[in-house]
Coordinates of C-alpha atoms and ligand atoms in Angstrom, one line a residue:
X6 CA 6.0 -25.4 -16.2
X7 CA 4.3 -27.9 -13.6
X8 CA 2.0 -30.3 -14.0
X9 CA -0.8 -30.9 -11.4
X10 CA -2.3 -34.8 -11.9
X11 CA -5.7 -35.0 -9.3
X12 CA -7.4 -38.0 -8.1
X13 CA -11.2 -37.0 -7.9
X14 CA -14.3 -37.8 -6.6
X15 CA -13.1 -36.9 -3.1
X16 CA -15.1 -35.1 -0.7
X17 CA -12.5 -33.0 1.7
X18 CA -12.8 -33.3 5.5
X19 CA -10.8 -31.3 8.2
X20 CA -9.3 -28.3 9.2
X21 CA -7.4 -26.0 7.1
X22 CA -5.0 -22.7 8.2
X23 CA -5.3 -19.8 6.4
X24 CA -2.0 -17.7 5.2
X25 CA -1.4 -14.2 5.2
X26 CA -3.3 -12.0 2.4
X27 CA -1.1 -11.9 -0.9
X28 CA -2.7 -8.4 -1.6
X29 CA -1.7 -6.6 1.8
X30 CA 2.0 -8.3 2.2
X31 CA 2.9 -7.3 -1.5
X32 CA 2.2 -3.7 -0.3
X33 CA 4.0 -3.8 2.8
X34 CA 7.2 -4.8 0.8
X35 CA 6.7 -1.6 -1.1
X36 CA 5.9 0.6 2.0
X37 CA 9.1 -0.6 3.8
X38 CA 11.0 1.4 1.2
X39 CA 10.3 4.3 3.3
X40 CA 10.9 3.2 6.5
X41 CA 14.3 4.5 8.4
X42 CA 14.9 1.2 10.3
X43 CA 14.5 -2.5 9.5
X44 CA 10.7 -3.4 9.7
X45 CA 10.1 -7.5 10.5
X46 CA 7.2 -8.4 8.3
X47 CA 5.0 -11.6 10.3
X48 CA 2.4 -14.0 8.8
X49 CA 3.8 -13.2 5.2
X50 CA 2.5 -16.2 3.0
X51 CA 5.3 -17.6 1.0
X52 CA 4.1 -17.3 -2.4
X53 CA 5.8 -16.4 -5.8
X54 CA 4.3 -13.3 -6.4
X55 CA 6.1 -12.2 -2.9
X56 CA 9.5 -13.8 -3.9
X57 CA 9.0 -11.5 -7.2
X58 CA 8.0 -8.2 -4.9
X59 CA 10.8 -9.1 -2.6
X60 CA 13.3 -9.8 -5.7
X61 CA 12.5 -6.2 -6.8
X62 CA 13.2 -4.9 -3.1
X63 CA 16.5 -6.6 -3.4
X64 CA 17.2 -5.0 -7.0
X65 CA 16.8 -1.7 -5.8
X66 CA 19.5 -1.8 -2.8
X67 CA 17.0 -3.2 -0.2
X68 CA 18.3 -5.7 2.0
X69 CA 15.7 -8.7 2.8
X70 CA 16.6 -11.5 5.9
X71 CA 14.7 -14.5 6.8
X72 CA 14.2 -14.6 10.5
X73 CA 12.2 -17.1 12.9
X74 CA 8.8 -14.7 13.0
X75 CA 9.0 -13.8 9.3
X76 CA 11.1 -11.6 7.1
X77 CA 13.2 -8.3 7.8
X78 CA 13.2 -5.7 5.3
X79 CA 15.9 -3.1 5.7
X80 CA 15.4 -0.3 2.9
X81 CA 18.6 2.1 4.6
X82 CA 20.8 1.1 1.7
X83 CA 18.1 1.9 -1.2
X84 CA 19.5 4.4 -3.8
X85 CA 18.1 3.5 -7.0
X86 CA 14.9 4.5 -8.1
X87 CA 13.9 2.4 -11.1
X88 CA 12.5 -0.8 -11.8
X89 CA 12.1 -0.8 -14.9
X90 CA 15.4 -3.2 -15.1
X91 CA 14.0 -5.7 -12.3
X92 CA 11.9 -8.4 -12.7
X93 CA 8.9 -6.0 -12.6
X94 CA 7.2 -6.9 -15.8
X95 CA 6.4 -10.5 -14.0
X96 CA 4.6 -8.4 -11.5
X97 CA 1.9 -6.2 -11.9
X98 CA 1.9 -5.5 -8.4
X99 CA 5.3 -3.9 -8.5
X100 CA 2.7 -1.0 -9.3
X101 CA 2.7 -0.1 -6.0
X102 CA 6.4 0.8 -5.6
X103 CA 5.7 4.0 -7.3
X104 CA 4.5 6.1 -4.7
X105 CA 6.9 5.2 -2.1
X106 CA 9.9 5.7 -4.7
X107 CA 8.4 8.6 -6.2
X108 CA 7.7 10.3 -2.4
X109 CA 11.5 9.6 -1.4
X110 CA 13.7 10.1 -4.4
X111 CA 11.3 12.6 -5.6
X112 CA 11.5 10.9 -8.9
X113 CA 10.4 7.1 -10.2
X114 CA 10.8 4.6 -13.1
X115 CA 8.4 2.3 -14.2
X116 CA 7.7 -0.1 -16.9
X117 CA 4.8 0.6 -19.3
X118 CA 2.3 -2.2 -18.3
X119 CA 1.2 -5.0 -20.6
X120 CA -2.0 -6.6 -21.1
X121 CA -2.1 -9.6 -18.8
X122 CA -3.8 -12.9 -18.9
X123 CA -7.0 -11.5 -17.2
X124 CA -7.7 -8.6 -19.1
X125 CA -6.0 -4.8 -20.2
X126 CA -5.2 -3.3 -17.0
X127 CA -4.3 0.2 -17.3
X128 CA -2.3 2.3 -15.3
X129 CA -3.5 5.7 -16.1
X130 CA -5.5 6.0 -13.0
X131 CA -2.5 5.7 -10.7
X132 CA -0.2 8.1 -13.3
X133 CA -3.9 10.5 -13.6
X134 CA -3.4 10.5 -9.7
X135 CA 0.2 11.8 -9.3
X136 CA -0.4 14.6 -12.4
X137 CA -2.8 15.5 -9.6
X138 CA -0.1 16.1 -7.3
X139 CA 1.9 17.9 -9.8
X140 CA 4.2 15.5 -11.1
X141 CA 5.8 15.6 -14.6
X142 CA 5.7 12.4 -16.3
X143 CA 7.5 12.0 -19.4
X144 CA 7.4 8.5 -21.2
X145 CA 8.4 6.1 -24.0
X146 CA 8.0 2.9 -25.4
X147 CA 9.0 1.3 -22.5
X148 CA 9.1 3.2 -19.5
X149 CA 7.5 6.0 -17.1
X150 CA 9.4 8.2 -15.6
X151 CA 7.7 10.7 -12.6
X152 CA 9.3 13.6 -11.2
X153 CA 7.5 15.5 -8.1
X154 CA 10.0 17.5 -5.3
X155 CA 7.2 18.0 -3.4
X156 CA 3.0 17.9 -3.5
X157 CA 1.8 21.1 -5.8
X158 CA -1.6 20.4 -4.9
X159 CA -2.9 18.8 -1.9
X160 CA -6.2 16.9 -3.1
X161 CA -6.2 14.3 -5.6
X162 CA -10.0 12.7 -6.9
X163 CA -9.0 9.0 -8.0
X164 CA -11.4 8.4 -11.3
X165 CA -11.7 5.2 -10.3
X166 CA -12.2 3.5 -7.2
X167 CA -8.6 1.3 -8.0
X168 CA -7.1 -1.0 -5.1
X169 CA -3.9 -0.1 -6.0
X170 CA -3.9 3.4 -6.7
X171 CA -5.4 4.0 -3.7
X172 CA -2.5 2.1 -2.1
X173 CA 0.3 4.1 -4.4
X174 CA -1.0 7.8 -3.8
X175 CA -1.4 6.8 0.1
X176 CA 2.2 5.6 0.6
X177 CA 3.5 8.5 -1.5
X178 CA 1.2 11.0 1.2
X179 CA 2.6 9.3 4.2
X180 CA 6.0 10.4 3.8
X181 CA 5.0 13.7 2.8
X182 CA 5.0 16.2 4.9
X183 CA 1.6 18.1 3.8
X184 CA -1.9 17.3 4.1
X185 CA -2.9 15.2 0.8
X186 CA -6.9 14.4 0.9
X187 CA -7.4 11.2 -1.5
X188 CA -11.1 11.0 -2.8
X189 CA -13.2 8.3 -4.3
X190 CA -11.0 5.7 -2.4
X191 CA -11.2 1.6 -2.8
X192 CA -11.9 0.8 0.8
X193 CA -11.0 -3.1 0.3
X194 CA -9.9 -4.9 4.2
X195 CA -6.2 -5.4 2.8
X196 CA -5.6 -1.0 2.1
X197 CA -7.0 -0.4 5.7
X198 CA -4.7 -2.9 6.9
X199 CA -1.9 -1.2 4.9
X200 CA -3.1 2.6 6.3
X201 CA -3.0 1.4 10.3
X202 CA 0.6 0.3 9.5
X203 CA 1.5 3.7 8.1
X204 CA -0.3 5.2 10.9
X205 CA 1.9 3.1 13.4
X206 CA 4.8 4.2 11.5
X207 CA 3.8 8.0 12.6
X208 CA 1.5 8.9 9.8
X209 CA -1.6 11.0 10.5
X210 CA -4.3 9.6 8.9
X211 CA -8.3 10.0 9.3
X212 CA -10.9 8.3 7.2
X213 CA -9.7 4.7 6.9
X214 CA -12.6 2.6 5.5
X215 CA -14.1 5.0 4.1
X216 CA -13.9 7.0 0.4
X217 CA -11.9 9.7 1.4
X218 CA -8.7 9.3 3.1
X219 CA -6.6 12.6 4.4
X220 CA -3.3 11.8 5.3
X221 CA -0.3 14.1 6.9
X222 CA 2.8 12.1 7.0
X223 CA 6.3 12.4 8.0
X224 CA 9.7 12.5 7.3
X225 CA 10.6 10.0 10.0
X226 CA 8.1 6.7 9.5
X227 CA 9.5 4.0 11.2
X228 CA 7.8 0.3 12.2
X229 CA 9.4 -2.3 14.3
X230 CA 6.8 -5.0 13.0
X231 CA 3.6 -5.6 10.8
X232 CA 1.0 -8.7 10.9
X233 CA -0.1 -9.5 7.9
X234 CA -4.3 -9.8 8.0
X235 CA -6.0 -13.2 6.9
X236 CA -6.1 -13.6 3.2
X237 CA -10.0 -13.6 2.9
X238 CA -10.0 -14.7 -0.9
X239 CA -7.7 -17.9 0.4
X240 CA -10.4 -18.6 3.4
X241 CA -13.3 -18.1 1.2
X242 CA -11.6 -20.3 -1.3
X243 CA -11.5 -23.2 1.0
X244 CA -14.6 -22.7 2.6
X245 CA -15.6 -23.1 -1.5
X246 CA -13.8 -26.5 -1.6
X247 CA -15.6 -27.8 0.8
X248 CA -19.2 -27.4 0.0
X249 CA -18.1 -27.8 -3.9
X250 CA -16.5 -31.7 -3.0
X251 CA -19.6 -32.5 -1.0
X252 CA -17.3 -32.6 2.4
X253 CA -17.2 -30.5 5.3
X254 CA -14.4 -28.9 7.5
X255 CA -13.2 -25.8 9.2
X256 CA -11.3 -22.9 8.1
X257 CA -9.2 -21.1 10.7
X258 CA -8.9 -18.2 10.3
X259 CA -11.9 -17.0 8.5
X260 CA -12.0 -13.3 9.0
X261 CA -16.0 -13.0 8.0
X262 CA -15.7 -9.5 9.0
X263 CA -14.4 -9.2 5.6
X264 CA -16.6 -12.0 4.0
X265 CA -19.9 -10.4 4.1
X266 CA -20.8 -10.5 0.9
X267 CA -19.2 -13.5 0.1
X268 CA -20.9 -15.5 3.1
X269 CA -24.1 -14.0 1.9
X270 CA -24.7 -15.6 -1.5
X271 CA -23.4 -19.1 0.5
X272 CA -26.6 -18.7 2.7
X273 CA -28.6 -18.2 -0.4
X274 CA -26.8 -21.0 -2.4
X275 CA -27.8 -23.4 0.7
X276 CA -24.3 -23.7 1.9
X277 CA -24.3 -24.8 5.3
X278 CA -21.9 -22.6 7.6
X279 CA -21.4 -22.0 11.1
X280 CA -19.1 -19.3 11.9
X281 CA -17.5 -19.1 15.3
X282 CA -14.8 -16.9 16.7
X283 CA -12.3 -16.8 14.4
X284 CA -13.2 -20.0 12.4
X285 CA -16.2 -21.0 10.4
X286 CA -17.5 -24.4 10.0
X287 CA -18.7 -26.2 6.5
X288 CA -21.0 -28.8 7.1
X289 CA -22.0 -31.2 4.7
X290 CA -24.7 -29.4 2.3
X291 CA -27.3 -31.0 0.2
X292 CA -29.6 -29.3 -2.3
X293 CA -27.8 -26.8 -3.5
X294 CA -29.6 -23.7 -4.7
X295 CA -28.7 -21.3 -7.6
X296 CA -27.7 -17.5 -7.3
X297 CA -26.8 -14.2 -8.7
X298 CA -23.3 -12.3 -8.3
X299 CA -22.0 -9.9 -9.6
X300 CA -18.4 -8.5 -8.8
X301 CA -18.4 -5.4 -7.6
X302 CA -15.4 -3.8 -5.4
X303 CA -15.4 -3.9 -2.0
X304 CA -18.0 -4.4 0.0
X305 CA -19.5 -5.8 -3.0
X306 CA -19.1 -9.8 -4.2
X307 CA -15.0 -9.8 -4.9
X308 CA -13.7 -10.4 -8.7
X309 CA -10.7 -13.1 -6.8
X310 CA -13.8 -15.1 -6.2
X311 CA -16.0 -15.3 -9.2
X312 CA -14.4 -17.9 -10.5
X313 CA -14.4 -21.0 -7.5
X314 CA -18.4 -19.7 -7.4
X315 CA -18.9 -21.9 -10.5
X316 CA -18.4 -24.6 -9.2
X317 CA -21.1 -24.4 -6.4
X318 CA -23.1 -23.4 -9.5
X319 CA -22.8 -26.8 -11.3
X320 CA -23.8 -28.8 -8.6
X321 CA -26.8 -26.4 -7.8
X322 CA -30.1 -26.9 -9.4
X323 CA -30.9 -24.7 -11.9
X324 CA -29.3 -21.4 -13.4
X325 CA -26.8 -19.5 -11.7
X326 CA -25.7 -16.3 -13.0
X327 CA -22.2 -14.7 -13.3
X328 CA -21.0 -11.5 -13.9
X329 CA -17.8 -10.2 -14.0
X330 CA -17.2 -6.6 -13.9
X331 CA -13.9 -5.7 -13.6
X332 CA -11.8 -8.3 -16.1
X333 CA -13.0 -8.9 -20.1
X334 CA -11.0 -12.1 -19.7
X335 CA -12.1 -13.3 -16.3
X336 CA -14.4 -15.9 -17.5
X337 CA -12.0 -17.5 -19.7
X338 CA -11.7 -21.0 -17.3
X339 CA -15.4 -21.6 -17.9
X340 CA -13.8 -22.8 -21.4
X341 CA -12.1 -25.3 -19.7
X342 CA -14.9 -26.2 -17.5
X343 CA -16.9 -26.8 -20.3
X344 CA -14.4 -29.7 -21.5
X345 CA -15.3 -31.2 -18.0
X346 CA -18.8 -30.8 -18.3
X347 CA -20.3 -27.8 -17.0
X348 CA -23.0 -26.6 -18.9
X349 CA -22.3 -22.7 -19.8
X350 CA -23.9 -19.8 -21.3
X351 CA -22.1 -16.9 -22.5
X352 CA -23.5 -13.7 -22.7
X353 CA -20.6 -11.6 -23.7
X354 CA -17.3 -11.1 -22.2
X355 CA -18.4 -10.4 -19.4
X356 CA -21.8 -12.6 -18.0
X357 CA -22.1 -16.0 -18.2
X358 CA -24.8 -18.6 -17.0
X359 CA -24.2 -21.9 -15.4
X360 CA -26.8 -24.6 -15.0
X361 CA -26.7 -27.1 -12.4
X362 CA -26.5 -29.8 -11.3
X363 CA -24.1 -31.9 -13.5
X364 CA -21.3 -34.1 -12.6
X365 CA -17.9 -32.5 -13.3
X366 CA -15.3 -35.4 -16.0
X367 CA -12.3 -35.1 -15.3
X368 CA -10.0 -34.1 -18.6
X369 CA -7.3 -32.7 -19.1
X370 CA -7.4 -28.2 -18.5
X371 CA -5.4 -25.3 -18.8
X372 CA -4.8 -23.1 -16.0
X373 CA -5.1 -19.3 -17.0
X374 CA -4.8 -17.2 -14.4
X375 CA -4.3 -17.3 -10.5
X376 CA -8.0 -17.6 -9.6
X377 CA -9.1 -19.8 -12.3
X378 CA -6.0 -22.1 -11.6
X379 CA -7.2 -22.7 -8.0
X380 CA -11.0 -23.1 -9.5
X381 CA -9.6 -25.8 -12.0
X382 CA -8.0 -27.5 -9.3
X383 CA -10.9 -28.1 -7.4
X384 CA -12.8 -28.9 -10.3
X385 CA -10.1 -31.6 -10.5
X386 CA -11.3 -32.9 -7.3
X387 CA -14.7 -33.1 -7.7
X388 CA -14.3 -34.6 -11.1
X389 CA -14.3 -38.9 -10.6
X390 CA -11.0 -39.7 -12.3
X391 CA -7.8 -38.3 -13.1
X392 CA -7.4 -34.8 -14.3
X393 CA -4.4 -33.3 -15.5
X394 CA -3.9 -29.1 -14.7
X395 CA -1.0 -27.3 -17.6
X396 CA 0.3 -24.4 -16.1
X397 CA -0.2 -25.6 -12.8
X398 CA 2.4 -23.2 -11.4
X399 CA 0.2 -20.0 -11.7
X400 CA -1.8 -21.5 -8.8
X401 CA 2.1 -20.8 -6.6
X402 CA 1.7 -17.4 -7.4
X403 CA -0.8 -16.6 -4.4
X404 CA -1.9 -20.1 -2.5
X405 CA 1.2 -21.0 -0.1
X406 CA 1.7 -25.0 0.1
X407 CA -1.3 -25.4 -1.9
X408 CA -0.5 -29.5 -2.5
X409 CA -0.1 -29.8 1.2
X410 CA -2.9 -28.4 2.2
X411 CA -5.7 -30.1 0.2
X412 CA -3.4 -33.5 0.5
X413 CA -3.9 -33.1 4.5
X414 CA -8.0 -32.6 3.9
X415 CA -7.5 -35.9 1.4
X416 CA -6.9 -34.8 -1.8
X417 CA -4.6 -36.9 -3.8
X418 CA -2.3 -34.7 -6.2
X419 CA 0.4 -35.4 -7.8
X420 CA 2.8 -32.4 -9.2
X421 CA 5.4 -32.9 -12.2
X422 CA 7.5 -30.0 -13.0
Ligands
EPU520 N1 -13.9 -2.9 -10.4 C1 -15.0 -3.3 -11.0 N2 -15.5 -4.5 -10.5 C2 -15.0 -5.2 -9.5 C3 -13.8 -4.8 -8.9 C4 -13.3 -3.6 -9.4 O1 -15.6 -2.7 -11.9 O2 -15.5 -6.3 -9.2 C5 -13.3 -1.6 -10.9 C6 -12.7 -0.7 -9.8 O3 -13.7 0.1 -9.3 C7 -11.7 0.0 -10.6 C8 -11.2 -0.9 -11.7 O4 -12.1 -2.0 -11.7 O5 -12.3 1.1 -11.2 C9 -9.7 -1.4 -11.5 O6 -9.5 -2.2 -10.3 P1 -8.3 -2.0 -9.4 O7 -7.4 -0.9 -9.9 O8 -8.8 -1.9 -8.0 O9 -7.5 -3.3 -9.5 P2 -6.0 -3.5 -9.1 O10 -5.6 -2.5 -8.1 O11 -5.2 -3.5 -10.4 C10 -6.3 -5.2 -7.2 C11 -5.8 -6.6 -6.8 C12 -6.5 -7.6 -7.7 C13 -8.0 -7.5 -7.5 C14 -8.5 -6.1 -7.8 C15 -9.9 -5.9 -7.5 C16 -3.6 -6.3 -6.0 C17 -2.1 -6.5 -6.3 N3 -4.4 -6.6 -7.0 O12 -6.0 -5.0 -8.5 O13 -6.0 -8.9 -7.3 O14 -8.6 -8.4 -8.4 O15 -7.7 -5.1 -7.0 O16 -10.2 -6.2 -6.1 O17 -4.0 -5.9 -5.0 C18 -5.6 -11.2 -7.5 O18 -5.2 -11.2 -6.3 O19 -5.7 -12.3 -8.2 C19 -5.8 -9.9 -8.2 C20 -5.8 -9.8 -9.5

């Protein structure tokens, strides 16, 4: 367990770099698994929740090398086809090694998921998906197992628009192959990402971006190299930290491409922002106004960044509303906001209401999940005073050099482990 002691009340200045997305990378790791040659994965942010993914690689035969441009993942040697033994229940994103296990060994074995600290996440849709296809699925306490030699059927209807199960059944199509149409996609920046590396690998795919994907792969997908894409939740995040202190500073890269929605409600909240090229600016911003989201999947406002919009909400004036969509426990950190100040109204599980503007105390919180840990944090910062963060290494699990990074824009923290 660590420990994260902050030194508020200061207002951040400079220019940050943005890593790699956590939620593209973790599904490049799985997509490797089907590749006939070593792939070198760049701009991969080095993360926990990537060690885990990569740990997993490694416990079913993979072999994983750091080189100078990034990491090279060589899945030749893979024979086992269960990871139900690995370190998988730390990662719910280990998810995603289903369909590319499943599509080469024709069979897979997972874990039976667990609720996790932001809500009860079930995996039916993904399992719904692959009955689809034809698979058998046979189960127990603990574990899944899937069987499927080859596609029955060649169309699958998600019933839900999932991130991840669009990811699963489109890495099990791209080594198959037959024509498999996927409908009622997520269409999230990270799985298109994910699709034009399966395409470079010599799958045919049409639709990318859009609900329905149709996808004929092949036997023989091979990649020399991926780039990772921008982590927009990390960018956006920043951006956040900036107008939230009361300082001002750039972001590099700041794909706002994939921000629309988020740069939207800053306009509205009276967030100054210039974006240009690749960057966007934060300027100093005064007067703060309050606004409306409500998470929605992509292109809607994203659920990764519900929780750093509070704090733009306590220092605007008047009532902001939240809701939260997707997670029954994604408003949990408001708790601990409230033991610094901020004045909440809960409406449910799942919409809250946040007046502004008050000045954040600085106490002593409890990080709960990987989004709220980052929003306590800056909290921290705003807050005059020290303020303590338990459970401070949740934040590890998806901001690379997080320490370093607000230390070089003037933060002063201190971690214990
Ligand atoms: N949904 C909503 N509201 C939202 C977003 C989604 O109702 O704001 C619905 C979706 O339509 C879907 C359901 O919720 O019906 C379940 O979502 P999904 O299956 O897409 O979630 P996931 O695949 O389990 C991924 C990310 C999460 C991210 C969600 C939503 C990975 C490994 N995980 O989860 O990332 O919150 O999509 O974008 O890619 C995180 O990075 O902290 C994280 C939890």
């Amino acid at each position: 367990m660590s420990i994260f002691k902050i030194n508020g009340g200061v207002q951040l200045r400079g220019e940050v770099k943005i890593s790699g997305a956590k939620n593209e990378a973790l599904k490049l790791i799985a997509f490797a698994v089907l590749l006939k040659k070593p792939v070198c994965i760049r701009n991969i942010p080095q993360i926990v929740d990537i060690e885990r993914q990569l740990e997993i690689f490694k416990c079913l035969g993979g072999k994983v090398k750091n080189i100078e441009s990034g990491i090279e993942l060589d899945a030749r040697s893979i024979e086992k086809f269960d990871i139900s033994k690995s370190t998988a229940n730390k990662l719910r994103a280990s998810l995603v090694y289903l369909g590319p296990l499943l599509s080469r060994f024709s069979q897979a074995v997972i874990l039976q998921p667990g609720g996790c600290q932001i809500g009860e996440r079930p995996i039916e849709t993904h399992i719904d998906a692959f009955r689809q296809l034809g698979a058998t699925i046979t189960e127990n306490k603990e574990k899944i197992i899937l069987k499927l030699d080859e596609p029955k059927h060649n169309k699958v209807i998600l019933c839900e628009q999932s991130v991840t199960a669009t990811e699963n059944i489109a890495m099990y199509a791209a080594a198959q192959e037959k024509e498999i149409i996927i409908e009622n996609c997520a269409t999230e920046p990270e799985i298109s990402a994910l699709l034009n590396e399966m395409v470079k690998s010599g799958a045919c795919i049409s639709g990318i971006g859009t609900r329905t994907l149709k996808i004929l792969g092949s036997k023989d997908l091979n990649l020399d190299s991926a780039d990772v894409i921008v982590d927009r939740i990390e960018a956006a995040t920043f951006a956040i930290a900036f107008a939230a202190t009361g300082g001002e500073g750039t972001v590099t890269p700041f794909p706002s491409e994939n921000l629309q929605s988020f740069v939207d409600v800053l306009k509205k909240c009276n967030v100054k922002i210039e974006i240009s090229g690749n960057s966007a600016k934060v300027l100093k911003s005064e007067d703060l106004k309050p606004f409306s989201i409500s998470t929605l999947p992509y292109p809607g406002f994203p659920t990764d960044l519900q929780s750093p919009m509070s704090l733009l909400a306590s220092r605007a004036k008047g009532v902001s509303h939240i809701e939260e969509t997707m997670y029954e426990n994604r408003l949990g950190y408001l708790k601990e906001l409230q033991k610094m100040g901020l004045n909440v109204e809960f409406h449910g599980l799942h919409r809250a209401d946040v007046a502004g503007p008050v000045h954040l105390r600085s106490t002593t919180i409890h990080s709960l999940d990987l989004r709220s840990g980052i929003t306590l944090l800056i909290a921290g910062l705003m807050a005059d005073g020290e303020t303590t963060i338990e459970d401070a290494q949740i934040i590890d699990r998806g901001y690379e050099n997080i320490e370093d990074k607000l230390a070089r824009l003037g933060a002063k923290i201190k971690r214990i482990s």
